[in-house]
Coordinates of C-alpha atoms in Angstrom, one line a residue:
M130 CA 33.5 -59.1 21.3
I131 CA 33.7 -57.2 18.0
K132 CA 35.4 -60.1 16.4
T133 CA 32.5 -62.5 17.0
M134 CA 29.9 -60.3 15.4
F135 CA 32.1 -58.8 12.7
R136 CA 32.5 -62.1 10.9
A137 CA 28.8 -62.0 10.4
A138 CA 28.5 -58.3 9.9
G139 CA 28.3 -58.5 6.1
I140 CA 25.2 -60.7 6.2
C141 CA 23.7 -58.8 9.2
V142 CA 24.0 -55.5 7.4
A143 CA 22.5 -56.9 4.2
V144 CA 19.7 -58.6 6.1
L145 CA 18.7 -55.5 7.9
I146 CA 18.9 -53.2 4.9
A147 CA 16.7 -55.6 2.9
C148 CA 14.2 -56.0 5.7
L149 CA 13.9 -52.2 6.3
S150 CA 14.0 -50.9 2.7
P151 CA 10.7 -49.8 1.2
A152 CA 10.6 -51.2 -2.3
A153 CA 8.1 -50.4 -5.0
A154 CA 6.6 -53.4 -6.8
Q155 CA 8.0 -52.4 -10.1
D156 CA 11.7 -52.3 -8.8
A157 CA 14.0 -55.2 -9.4
A158 CA 14.6 -57.6 -6.5
F159 CA 17.0 -60.4 -5.7
L160 CA 16.9 -63.4 -3.4
Q161 CA 20.1 -63.3 -1.3
I162 CA 21.1 -66.8 -0.3
E163 CA 24.7 -66.5 1.1
A164 CA 27.4 -64.0 2.0
H165 CA 31.2 -64.8 2.5
P166 CA 34.1 -62.7 3.7
T167 CA 36.5 -63.8 0.9
L168 CA 36.1 -63.6 -2.9
R169 CA 37.6 -67.0 -3.4
V170 CA 35.0 -68.8 -1.3
A171 CA 32.2 -66.8 -2.8
E172 CA 33.2 -67.7 -6.3
E173 CA 33.5 -71.4 -5.4
R174 CA 29.9 -71.3 -3.9
A175 CA 28.6 -69.4 -7.0
Q176 CA 29.9 -72.2 -9.3
Q177 CA 28.2 -74.8 -7.2
Y178 CA 24.9 -72.9 -7.3
E179 CA 25.2 -72.3 -11.0
V180 CA 25.5 -76.1 -11.6
Q181 CA 22.6 -76.9 -9.2
Q182 CA 20.0 -74.3 -10.4
G183 CA 21.5 -71.4 -12.4
N184 CA 20.4 -67.8 -12.3
V185 CA 23.1 -66.9 -9.7
V186 CA 24.6 -63.5 -9.4
G187 CA 27.2 -62.2 -7.0
F188 CA 27.8 -58.7 -5.6
R189 CA 30.2 -57.0 -3.2
L190 CA 28.5 -55.6 -0.1
P191 CA 29.4 -52.3 1.6
S192 CA 30.9 -54.2 4.5
G193 CA 33.4 -55.8 2.1
W194 CA 31.7 -59.3 2.2
Y195 CA 30.6 -61.0 -1.0
A196 CA 26.9 -61.8 -1.4
L197 CA 25.3 -64.5 -3.6
A198 CA 21.8 -64.0 -4.9
L199 CA 19.2 -65.4 -7.3
G200 CA 17.5 -63.1 -9.7
P201 CA 16.6 -60.5 -10.7
F202 CA 12.8 -60.7 -10.1
D203 CA 10.2 -58.1 -10.9
G204 CA 9.8 -57.2 -7.2
I205 CA 10.1 -58.2 -3.6
D206 CA 6.8 -60.1 -3.7
D207 CA 7.9 -62.3 -6.7
A208 CA 11.3 -62.9 -5.0
N209 CA 9.5 -64.0 -1.8
V210 CA 7.3 -66.5 -3.8
V211 CA 10.5 -68.1 -5.1
R212 CA 12.1 -68.0 -1.7
Q213 CA 9.2 -70.0 -0.1
R214 CA 9.2 -72.6 -2.9
L215 CA 13.0 -73.1 -2.8
R216 CA 13.1 -73.2 1.0
A217 CA 10.4 -75.8 1.0
E218 CA 12.4 -77.9 -1.4
G219 CA 15.6 -77.4 0.7
R220 CA 17.5 -75.9 -2.1
I221 CA 18.5 -72.6 -0.3
P222 CA 19.5 -71.8 3.3
S223 CA 16.6 -71.1 5.7
D224 CA 17.8 -67.5 6.3
A225 CA 17.7 -66.5 2.6
F226 CA 15.8 -63.3 2.1
A227 CA 14.4 -61.0 -0.6
T228 CA 16.1 -57.7 -1.1
D229 CA 16.2 -54.8 -3.5
T230 CA 19.5 -53.5 -5.0
T231 CA 20.2 -50.9 -2.3
G232 CA 23.0 -52.8 -0.5
Y233 CA 24.8 -54.2 -3.6
R234 CA 28.0 -52.8 -5.1
T235 CA 30.2 -54.2 -7.8
Q236 CA 29.2 -57.4 -9.5
F237 CA 31.8 -60.2 -9.4
W238 CA 29.7 -63.1 -10.7
P239 CA 29.2 -63.9 -13.6
V240 CA 32.6 -62.5 -14.5
G241 CA 32.3 -59.4 -16.7
A242 CA 28.5 -58.9 -16.1
D243 CA 27.0 -55.7 -14.8
I244 CA 23.3 -56.3 -14.3
L245 CA 22.9 -53.4 -11.9
T246 CA 23.8 -50.9 -14.7
E247 CA 21.4 -52.6 -17.0
L248 CA 18.6 -52.4 -14.5
R249 CA 19.2 -48.8 -13.8
A250 CA 19.1 -48.0 -17.5
Q251 CA 15.9 -49.9 -18.0
R252 CA 14.3 -48.1 -15.0
T253 CA 15.5 -44.7 -16.3
A254 CA 14.1 -45.4 -19.8
S255 CA 10.7 -46.6 -18.4
D256 CA 10.5 -43.3 -16.4
G257 CA 10.8 -41.3 -19.7
L258 CA 14.2 -39.8 -18.9
L259 CA 15.9 -41.4 -21.9
T260 CA 15.0 -41.1 -25.6
P261 CA 14.0 -44.6 -26.8
P262 CA 16.7 -45.9 -29.2
D263 CA 14.3 -46.0 -32.3
L264 CA 13.5 -42.3 -32.0
T265 CA 15.7 -39.6 -33.5
T266 CA 15.4 -35.8 -33.8
D267 CA 14.1 -36.3 -37.3
T268 CA 11.1 -38.2 -36.1
L269 CA 10.2 -35.9 -33.2
P270 CA 7.2 -33.5 -33.8
A271 CA 8.2 -29.9 -34.3
L272 CA 7.6 -27.6 -31.3
P273 CA 4.8 -25.0 -31.8
E274 CA 6.0 -21.5 -32.4
V275 CA 5.4 -19.0 -29.6
A276 CA 4.5 -15.5 -30.5
L277 CA 6.2 -12.8 -28.5
D278 CA 4.5 -9.7 -27.3
P279 CA 6.2 -6.7 -29.0
A280 CA 4.9 -4.4 -26.3
A281 CA 6.7 -6.2 -23.6
T282 CA 9.3 -4.1 -21.7
S283 CA 11.4 -7.0 -20.4
T284 CA 12.6 -10.4 -21.4
Q285 CA 10.4 -12.0 -18.8
E286 CA 7.3 -10.1 -20.0
A287 CA 8.0 -11.1 -23.6
F288 CA 7.4 -14.8 -22.9
P289 CA 3.9 -16.1 -22.0
A290 CA 3.2 -17.3 -18.5
P291 CA 3.6 -21.1 -18.0
L292 CA 0.6 -23.1 -18.8
A293 CA 0.4 -24.8 -15.4
E294 CA 2.0 -24.7 -12.0
P295 CA 4.6 -27.4 -11.4
E296 CA 3.4 -30.3 -9.3
P297 CA 4.4 -29.9 -5.7
E298 CA 7.0 -32.2 -4.2
P299 CA 5.5 -35.3 -2.7
E300 CA 5.1 -35.3 1.0
P301 CA 7.7 -37.4 2.9
E302 CA 6.7 -40.8 4.1
P303 CA 5.2 -40.4 7.6
Q304 CA 7.4 -41.5 10.4
E305 CA 6.2 -44.6 12.4
T306 CA 4.5 -44.1 15.7
L307 CA 6.0 -45.6 18.8
P308 CA 3.6 -48.6 18.8
E309 CA 4.3 -49.2 15.0
A310 CA 8.1 -49.0 15.7
R311 CA 7.7 -51.6 18.4
R312 CA 5.8 -53.9 16.1
S313 CA 8.3 -53.6 13.2
E314 CA 11.1 -54.1 15.7
S315 CA 9.5 -57.3 17.0
L316 CA 9.8 -58.9 13.5
L317 CA 13.7 -58.5 13.5
S318 CA 15.7 -61.7 13.5
R319 CA 18.5 -62.3 16.1
D320 CA 21.1 -61.4 13.4
E321 CA 19.3 -58.1 12.6
R322 CA 19.1 -57.2 16.3
A323 CA 22.8 -58.0 16.8
A324 CA 23.7 -55.9 13.7
L325 CA 22.0 -52.9 15.3
Q326 CA 24.0 -53.3 18.4
I327 CA 27.2 -53.6 16.4
A328 CA 26.4 -50.4 14.5
L329 CA 25.6 -48.5 17.8
Q330 CA 28.8 -49.8 19.3
W331 CA 30.8 -48.6 16.3
F332 CA 29.5 -45.1 16.8
D333 CA 30.2 -45.2 20.6
F334 CA 26.6 -45.2 21.7
Y335 CA 26.7 -48.8 23.0
N336 CA 29.6 -50.3 25.0
A337 CA 28.2 -53.6 26.3
G338 CA 28.2 -57.1 24.9
I339 CA 26.7 -58.0 21.5
D340 CA 23.9 -60.3 22.7
A341 CA 21.0 -59.3 20.4
A342 CA 18.9 -58.5 23.5
F343 CA 17.4 -55.1 23.7
G344 CA 17.8 -54.4 27.4
P345 CA 18.2 -51.1 29.2
G346 CA 21.7 -50.6 27.9
T347 CA 20.7 -51.0 24.3
R348 CA 17.6 -48.8 24.8
N349 CA 19.7 -46.0 26.3
S350 CA 22.1 -46.3 23.4
M351 CA 19.2 -46.1 20.9
A352 CA 17.9 -43.0 22.6
E353 CA 21.3 -41.4 22.5
Y354 CA 21.6 -42.1 18.8
Q355 CA 18.1 -40.7 18.2
A356 CA 19.0 -37.5 20.1
D357 CA 22.3 -37.1 18.3
R358 CA 20.6 -37.4 14.9
G359 CA 17.8 -35.0 15.8
F360 CA 15.1 -37.6 16.3
E361 CA 12.7 -37.9 19.3
A362 CA 14.6 -40.0 21.9
T363 CA 12.1 -42.8 22.5
G364 CA 14.7 -45.6 22.8
V365 CA 12.9 -47.6 20.1
L366 CA 14.2 -47.1 16.5
T367 CA 11.7 -46.7 13.7
T368 CA 12.2 -48.7 10.5
R369 CA 13.6 -45.6 8.8
Q370 CA 16.0 -44.9 11.7
R371 CA 17.2 -48.5 11.8
L372 CA 17.9 -48.3 8.1
Q373 CA 19.7 -45.0 8.5
L374 CA 21.9 -46.4 11.3
I375 CA 22.8 -49.5 9.4
R376 CA 23.6 -47.5 6.2
E377 CA 25.8 -45.2 8.2
Y378 CA 27.7 -48.1 9.6
S379 CA 27.8 -49.7 6.2
D380 CA 29.3 -46.6 4.7
E381 CA 31.9 -46.4 7.4
L382 CA 33.0 -50.0 6.7
A383 CA 33.1 -49.3 3.0
A384 CA 35.3 -46.2 3.7
L385 CA 37.7 -48.3 5.7
G386 CA 37.5 -51.3 3.4
M387 CA 38.0 -53.8 6.3
E388 CA 39.0 -57.1 4.7
L389 CA 40.3 -60.4 6.1
W390 CA 44.0 -60.5 4.9
R391 CA 45.5 -64.0 5.0
D392 CA 49.2 -63.8 4.5
E393 CA 50.7 -67.2 3.7
T394 CA 54.2 -65.9 3.8
A395 CA 54.0 -64.3 7.3
G396 CA 51.5 -66.9 8.6
I397 CA 49.1 -64.3 9.8
E398 CA 45.4 -63.7 9.3
V399 CA 44.0 -60.3 10.3
Q400 CA 41.4 -57.7 9.3
L401 CA 43.1 -54.7 7.7
P402 CA 41.6 -51.4 6.3
M403 CA 42.4 -52.2 2.7
A404 CA 40.7 -48.9 1.5
M405 CA 43.5 -47.1 3.4
V406 CA 46.5 -49.4 3.0
Q407 CA 47.9 -51.6 0.2
F408 CA 50.5 -54.4 0.3
D409 CA 53.9 -53.1 -0.6
R410 CA 56.7 -55.7 0.0
Y411 CA 58.3 -58.2 2.3
E412 CA 61.5 -57.3 4.2
A413 CA 62.0 -59.8 7.0
P414 CA 60.8 -59.6 9.7
F415 CA 58.1 -57.4 8.2
A416 CA 55.4 -57.4 5.6
H417 CA 55.0 -53.7 4.7
F418 CA 51.7 -52.1 3.8
S419 CA 52.0 -48.5 2.4
E420 CA 49.3 -45.9 2.5
R421 CA 46.7 -45.8 -0.2
D422 CA 45.5 -42.5 -1.8
D423 CA 47.4 -40.4 0.8
S424 CA 45.3 -41.9 3.6
G425 CA 48.1 -41.3 6.2
V426 CA 47.7 -45.0 7.3
R427 CA 50.4 -47.7 7.1
A428 CA 50.7 -51.2 8.6
L429 CA 53.3 -53.8 9.3
L430 CA 52.9 -57.5 9.9
I431 CA 55.7 -58.9 12.1
S432 CA 56.8 -62.5 11.6
Q433 CA 60.1 -64.2 12.6
T434 CA 61.4 -67.2 14.4
G435 CA 63.2 -66.8 17.7
T436 CA 63.0 -67.0 21.5
Q437 CA 61.7 -64.9 24.4
A438 CA 65.0 -63.0 24.2
T439 CA 64.2 -62.3 20.5
L440 CA 60.9 -60.9 21.6
F441 CA 62.5 -58.7 24.3
G442 CA 65.1 -57.5 21.8
L443 CA 62.4 -56.6 19.3
Y444 CA 60.6 -54.7 22.1
E445 CA 63.7 -52.6 22.7
I446 CA 64.6 -52.0 19.1
M447 CA 61.0 -51.1 17.9
Q448 CA 61.2 -48.2 20.3
T449 CA 64.1 -46.7 18.4
L450 CA 62.0 -46.4 15.2
E451 CA 60.5 -43.1 13.9
I452 CA 57.1 -44.9 13.6
V453 CA 57.0 -45.4 17.4
P454 CA 57.0 -41.9 18.9
V455 CA 58.5 -41.7 22.4
N456 CA 55.3 -40.6 24.2
G457 CA 52.9 -43.5 24.8
A458 CA 52.2 -46.5 26.9
R459 CA 54.6 -49.5 26.9
E460 CA 53.7 -52.9 28.4
R461 CA 55.9 -55.9 28.2
Q462 CA 54.6 -59.3 29.5
T463 CA 56.3 -62.6 29.7
N464 CA 55.4 -63.6 26.1
S465 CA 54.1 -60.5 24.5
F466 CA 54.3 -56.7 24.4
V467 CA 52.3 -53.7 23.4
L468 CA 53.9 -50.4 22.3
T469 CA 51.9 -47.2 21.7
G470 CA 53.4 -43.9 20.5
Q471 CA 52.0 -40.4 19.8
N472 CA 53.3 -37.0 18.9
D473 CA 51.9 -34.0 17.0
T474 CA 52.1 -35.7 13.6
L475 CA 52.0 -39.4 14.2
R476 CA 50.4 -42.3 16.1
S477 CA 51.2 -46.0 16.2
H478 CA 50.2 -49.2 18.0
T479 CA 52.3 -52.3 18.0
F480 CA 51.5 -55.8 19.3
A481 CA 53.8 -58.8 19.2
Q482 CA 53.7 -62.2 20.9
F483 CA 56.0 -65.2 21.3
R484 CA 54.5 -68.7 20.8
D485 CA 56.0 -72.0 19.7
G486 CA 59.3 -70.6 18.6
Q487 CA 57.8 -67.7 16.6
I488 CA 57.2 -64.0 17.1
K489 CA 54.3 -62.6 15.3
G490 CA 52.4 -59.3 15.5
Y491 CA 51.4 -56.1 13.8
T492 CA 51.9 -52.4 13.8
L493 CA 49.4 -49.7 12.7
I494 CA 50.6 -46.2 12.0
W495 CA 48.3 -43.2 11.3
T496 CA 48.1 -39.5 11.4
P497 CA 46.2 -37.7 14.3
E498 CA 43.1 -36.8 12.2
R499 CA 42.4 -40.5 11.9
D500 CA 42.3 -41.1 15.7
E501 CA 38.6 -41.8 15.9
Q502 CA 38.5 -44.2 12.9
M503 CA 41.6 -46.0 14.0
E504 CA 40.3 -46.6 17.5
R505 CA 37.6 -48.7 15.8
V506 CA 40.0 -50.3 13.4
L507 CA 42.4 -51.3 16.2
A508 CA 39.6 -53.2 17.9
M509 CA 38.8 -55.1 14.7
V510 CA 42.5 -55.8 14.0
G511 CA 43.2 -57.0 17.5
D512 CA 40.1 -59.2 17.7
S513 CA 40.7 -60.8 14.3
F514 CA 44.5 -61.3 14.7
A515 CA 45.3 -65.0 14.3
T516 CA 48.5 -67.0 13.4
F517 CA 49.1 -70.2 11.5
G518 CA 51.9 -72.1 9.7
G519 CA 55.6 -70.9 9.8
A520 CA 57.3 -67.6 10.1
M521 CA 58.6 -65.4 7.3
P522 CA 61.6 -66.8 5.5
D523 CA 65.1 -65.3 6.2
A524 CA 63.9 -63.6 9.4
A525 CA 66.5 -63.0 12.0
G526 CA 66.8 -65.6 14.7
Q527 CA 68.0 -63.5 17.6
A528 CA 66.8 -59.9 17.4
S529 CA 69.1 -58.9 20.3
A530 CA 72.2 -60.1 18.5
V531 CA 71.8 -58.7 15.0
V532 CA 72.7 -55.4 13.3
R533 CA 69.9 -53.0 13.9
R534 CA 69.7 -51.8 10.3
D535 CA 69.2 -55.3 9.1
L536 CA 66.4 -56.1 11.5
M537 CA 64.6 -52.9 10.8
S538 CA 64.8 -53.2 7.0
G539 CA 62.9 -50.4 5.2
L540 CA 62.1 -48.4 8.4
E541 CA 63.6 -45.2 9.6
V542 CA 65.4 -45.5 12.9
R543 CA 65.2 -42.6 15.4
R544 CA 68.8 -41.9 16.4
P545 CA 70.1 -40.4 19.7
E546 CA 72.6 -37.6 19.7
H547 CA 75.2 -40.1 21.1
S548 CA 75.3 -43.2 23.2
V549 CA 77.8 -44.5 25.8
S550 CA 77.8 -47.6 28.0
G551 CA 76.7 -48.3 31.6
F552 CA 76.1 -51.3 33.8
Y553 CA 73.5 -52.5 36.3
I554 CA 74.5 -52.3 40.0
D555 CA 71.4 -53.7 41.7
A556 CA 68.3 -55.8 41.2
V557 CA 65.9 -52.9 40.3
G558 CA 67.9 -51.7 37.3
T559 CA 70.0 -48.8 38.7
V560 CA 72.8 -48.1 36.3
V561 CA 76.3 -46.5 36.7
T562 CA 77.7 -44.6 33.7
S563 CA 80.0 -41.8 32.6
L564 CA 78.8 -38.4 33.8
A565 CA 80.3 -36.8 30.7
G566 CA 78.2 -39.0 28.5
I567 CA 74.9 -37.7 29.8
E568 CA 75.6 -34.1 30.6
G569 CA 73.3 -31.6 28.8
C570 CA 70.8 -34.4 27.6
G571 CA 67.2 -33.5 27.5
R572 CA 66.3 -37.2 28.0
V573 CA 68.4 -40.2 28.9
T574 CA 67.4 -43.8 28.1
I575 CA 68.7 -47.3 29.0
D576 CA 68.9 -49.6 26.0
E577 CA 66.9 -46.9 24.1
A578 CA 63.7 -48.4 25.6
Y579 CA 63.5 -47.2 29.2
T580 CA 63.6 -43.5 30.2
A581 CA 65.8 -42.9 33.2
Q582 CA 66.4 -40.2 35.7
I583 CA 69.8 -39.1 37.2
V584 CA 69.8 -40.0 40.9
M585 CA 73.5 -39.3 41.7
R586 CA 76.3 -37.2 40.2
D587 CA 79.9 -37.2 41.2
A588 CA 81.9 -34.7 39.2
A589 CA 85.2 -35.5 41.0
L590 CA 85.0 -39.2 39.9
G591 CA 83.2 -38.5 36.6
I592 CA 80.4 -41.0 37.4
A593 CA 76.6 -40.8 37.5
A594 CA 73.8 -43.2 38.6
L595 CA 70.6 -43.6 36.6
R596 CA 67.4 -45.2 37.8
P597 CA 64.7 -46.2 35.2
L598 CA 61.2 -44.7 35.6
E599 CA 59.9 -48.2 35.7
P600 CA 61.7 -50.9 37.7
L601 CA 63.8 -53.4 35.6
V602 CA 64.9 -56.8 36.6
P603 CA 68.4 -57.3 35.2
M604 CA 69.8 -60.8 34.6
A605 CA 73.0 -59.8 36.3
F606 CA 74.5 -56.8 38.2
A607 CA 77.9 -55.7 39.2
Q608 CA 80.0 -57.2 42.1
F609 CA 82.6 -54.5 42.9
L610 CA 86.1 -55.7 43.7
D611 CA 87.0 -54.2 47.2
T612 CA 90.7 -55.1 47.1
P613 CA 93.4 -53.8 44.8
P614 CA 93.6 -55.7 41.5
Q615 CA 96.9 -57.2 40.4
I616 CA 99.1 -55.4 38.0
A617 CA 99.5 -57.2 34.6
D618 CA 96.2 -59.1 35.2
E619 CA 94.1 -59.6 32.1
V620 CA 91.0 -57.3 32.1
A621 CA 88.1 -56.8 29.7
V622 CA 85.9 -53.8 29.0
A623 CA 82.3 -54.4 28.0
G624 CA 80.8 -51.5 26.0
F625 CA 78.7 -50.4 23.0
S626 CA 81.7 -49.6 20.8
F627 CA 79.6 -48.9 17.8
E628 CA 76.9 -47.2 19.9
D629 CA 73.4 -48.0 18.5
M630 CA 74.6 -49.9 15.5
L631 CA 74.6 -53.1 17.5
T632 CA 72.2 -54.2 20.2
R633 CA 74.7 -56.3 22.2
P634 CA 77.9 -55.0 23.9
V635 CA 81.4 -55.7 22.6
L636 CA 84.0 -57.2 24.9
T637 CA 87.5 -55.8 24.4
F638 CA 90.4 -57.6 26.2
G639 CA 93.6 -56.0 27.5
T640 CA 95.8 -55.8 30.7
L641 CA 95.9 -53.8 33.8
Q642 CA 99.1 -51.7 33.5
D643 CA 99.0 -49.9 36.8
V644 CA 96.7 -49.3 39.8
I645 CA 97.3 -45.5 39.8
G646 CA 97.1 -42.7 37.2
L647 CA 100.0 -41.2 35.3
N648 CA 100.2 -38.4 37.9
G649 CA 99.8 -40.7 40.8
E650 CA 96.0 -40.6 41.1
Q651 CA 94.9 -43.2 43.6
N652 CA 91.4 -43.6 42.2
L653 CA 92.5 -44.5 38.7
R654 CA 93.4 -47.8 37.1
R655 CA 95.6 -47.6 33.9
L656 CA 94.6 -50.0 31.2
S657 CA 96.4 -51.2 28.1
L658 CA 93.7 -51.8 25.5
E659 CA 92.1 -49.8 22.6
V660 CA 88.6 -48.7 23.0
M661 CA 86.0 -46.5 21.2
P662 CA 84.0 -43.5 22.5
G663 CA 80.9 -45.7 22.9
D664 CA 82.7 -47.9 25.4
S665 CA 83.1 -45.1 28.0
G666 CA 81.0 -45.8 31.1
G667 CA 81.3 -49.6 30.6
P668 CA 82.4 -52.0 33.3
V669 CA 86.0 -53.2 33.5
F670 CA 86.1 -56.9 34.5
D671 CA 88.9 -59.1 35.8
R672 CA 89.1 -62.8 34.8
R673 CA 86.6 -63.8 37.6
G674 CA 83.9 -61.4 36.4
A675 CA 84.5 -59.0 39.3
V676 CA 84.1 -55.3 38.3
V677 CA 87.5 -53.5 38.9
G678 CA 86.4 -50.1 37.6
M679 CA 84.4 -48.1 35.1
L680 CA 86.0 -46.9 31.8
L681 CA 86.4 -43.2 31.6
P682 CA 86.2 -41.2 28.3
R683 CA 89.5 -40.1 26.8
T684 CA 90.5 -36.6 27.7
D685 CA 93.3 -36.0 25.1
D686 CA 94.0 -32.4 24.2
T687 CA 96.3 -30.7 21.7
A688 CA 99.0 -30.4 24.3
R689 CA 99.2 -34.1 25.1
V690 CA 98.1 -37.0 23.0
L691 CA 98.3 -40.5 24.7
P692 CA 98.8 -43.7 22.7
D693 CA 95.6 -45.3 21.6
D694 CA 96.1 -48.2 23.9
V695 CA 96.4 -46.1 27.1
N696 CA 93.1 -45.6 28.8
F697 CA 91.8 -45.2 32.4
A698 CA 89.1 -46.5 34.6
I699 CA 87.8 -45.1 37.9
A700 CA 88.5 -47.6 40.7
A701 CA 85.7 -50.0 41.8
D702 CA 86.1 -49.2 45.6
D703 CA 85.7 -45.5 44.9
I704 CA 82.6 -46.1 42.8
R705 CA 81.0 -48.2 45.6
T706 CA 81.9 -45.7 48.3
A707 CA 80.3 -42.8 46.3
L708 CA 77.1 -44.9 45.7
M709 CA 76.7 -45.9 49.3
Q710 CA 77.1 -42.3 50.4
S711 CA 74.1 -41.5 48.2
D712 CA 72.1 -44.4 49.8
I713 CA 72.5 -46.5 46.7
D714 CA 73.3 -50.1 47.4
A715 CA 76.3 -51.7 45.6
S716 CA 77.4 -55.3 46.1
A717 CA 81.0 -56.3 46.9
Y718 CA 82.6 -59.2 45.1
R719 CA 81.6 -62.5 46.7
G720 CA 84.4 -64.7 45.3
G721 CA 84.6 -67.3 42.6
G722 CA 86.9 -68.9 40.1
A723 CA 88.1 -67.6 36.7
M724 CA 85.6 -67.5 33.9
T725 CA 86.1 -68.7 30.4
P726 CA 85.9 -66.0 27.7
A727 CA 82.4 -67.4 26.7
M728 CA 81.1 -67.2 30.3
L729 CA 82.6 -63.7 30.7
T730 CA 81.0 -62.6 27.5
R731 CA 77.6 -63.8 28.6
T732 CA 77.9 -62.1 32.0
A733 CA 79.0 -58.9 30.5
A734 CA 76.1 -58.9 28.0
D735 CA 73.6 -59.4 30.8
M736 CA 75.0 -56.6 32.9
T737 CA 76.0 -53.9 30.3
V738 CA 73.5 -51.5 28.9
M739 CA 73.5 -48.7 26.3
V740 CA 73.0 -45.2 27.7
S741 CA 71.6 -42.8 25.1
C742 CA 71.4 -39.0 25.1
W743 CA 68.4 -37.4 23.4
N744 CA 67.6 -33.7 22.7

């Protein structure tokens, strides 16, 4: 909704300011003929007009657009005379209008010119505020001497009284009556009426569609604006009130510096608050925008090739970044996601979508005092976001299979205290993991993206069951072997050996040395393979992909140190029995042939998760 009208906001604002500004006949005026959102297009059009008829000037508008005008003229009336003639000849657009200099900022055409400064100097000189250049102190008449009264008792009494009282301040221009306001309002064009709705919407007085129709909703919003600004709440804005509203809106836009940023490298076009951010660098898959003048606002453009899995991997990894605080709404759809985060010092909003083999999106980061402004900025950014061309060069192809620090180049990653492994056991995302790995944690997450609660603990077995706060749909879940495995069979442990340094589990191969522990424990399986602390809690597979147990953490002490390749798993049938006693379903192995290492690796990756401890 905002997108549709914002692209015309520059001209709407300029139109309304011109139509509503009282201008004295002696003030300079211009004939505005066009306005464009980008400097390049505005300069191209200025060159064309210069060839056709000359006398073209270009100014930046408060909204960030670029206006082309003819002039200057001696006043609005003279400008309108030229407008009528040129319109009749078809040499300017039909919506060209006469305006004073109120809404014009820096001059960009002709290059190096500054006609506004010259006009101000001329006006000041004509008002007698500057000494004409041909007069010097030598040519000025001497001031008459003033005789002091020697009998005066104070400095004030020593000087004669002023010759005349200063002229009183002029009375303010009378406010329009309600009938007069209705008449002036009836002369507004459709663009001018829409501009008023846009401004009212910006300040949260109006929340309906921009239709340029002043119905009950618009009237109520006008009355609310009038009451908020201390005016009589008639629901019909006077000329002066309309001018004030548009100028307030124009000043807000100027403060934000909303500009259409077209990034050929990222293949993204979007409105960004360029008064608050500035382009910094490319580090695939991001284009970084740092804060400008300590604004507290930053931005990222996201651009990379990939698949839906890449998108989902990015969704998970983004949530580990410091710029995405843990509190906030998360929404993942089939081909897009939205991440919001907030804490006492930071806010962020991320959007990304997968389309035609590319993932593109954006992130805005700001400090809490900018909340009100950024709510409006987010609407503009979201409505204007568009993609084109290719993705950023050298972007990672599979986000879920790359080193996290490479994917998150230049961004600070929020790290858990530690991470272990776990695995899905049902279709709604319940996870079994090592109890020791989550003891004493203030918060537990699955794959660092999904907060989970502990639904079962078994201290005797050293296992725990986690359930995500929002249901998950895993691509695979465990089938527990309900018969004793064969000694000397090949087994594999799936786990996050390097904790959060990789986003996919590592498969470590070894053999089953015994079906009991060293002290005859019937619920243990002794393994011959070398593992790392992050692997604990991970599933132990046989060659068919059946789960024969869960890897336990090492419990070496100073009195007994086992060889590195001696490790233990809790038996699958004991895990399944404990789960079912807690009313948690767990599936038994349904049979099947041996898997190739590639197939087993894929199955393990779909089933195994990283379980992280946060405090």
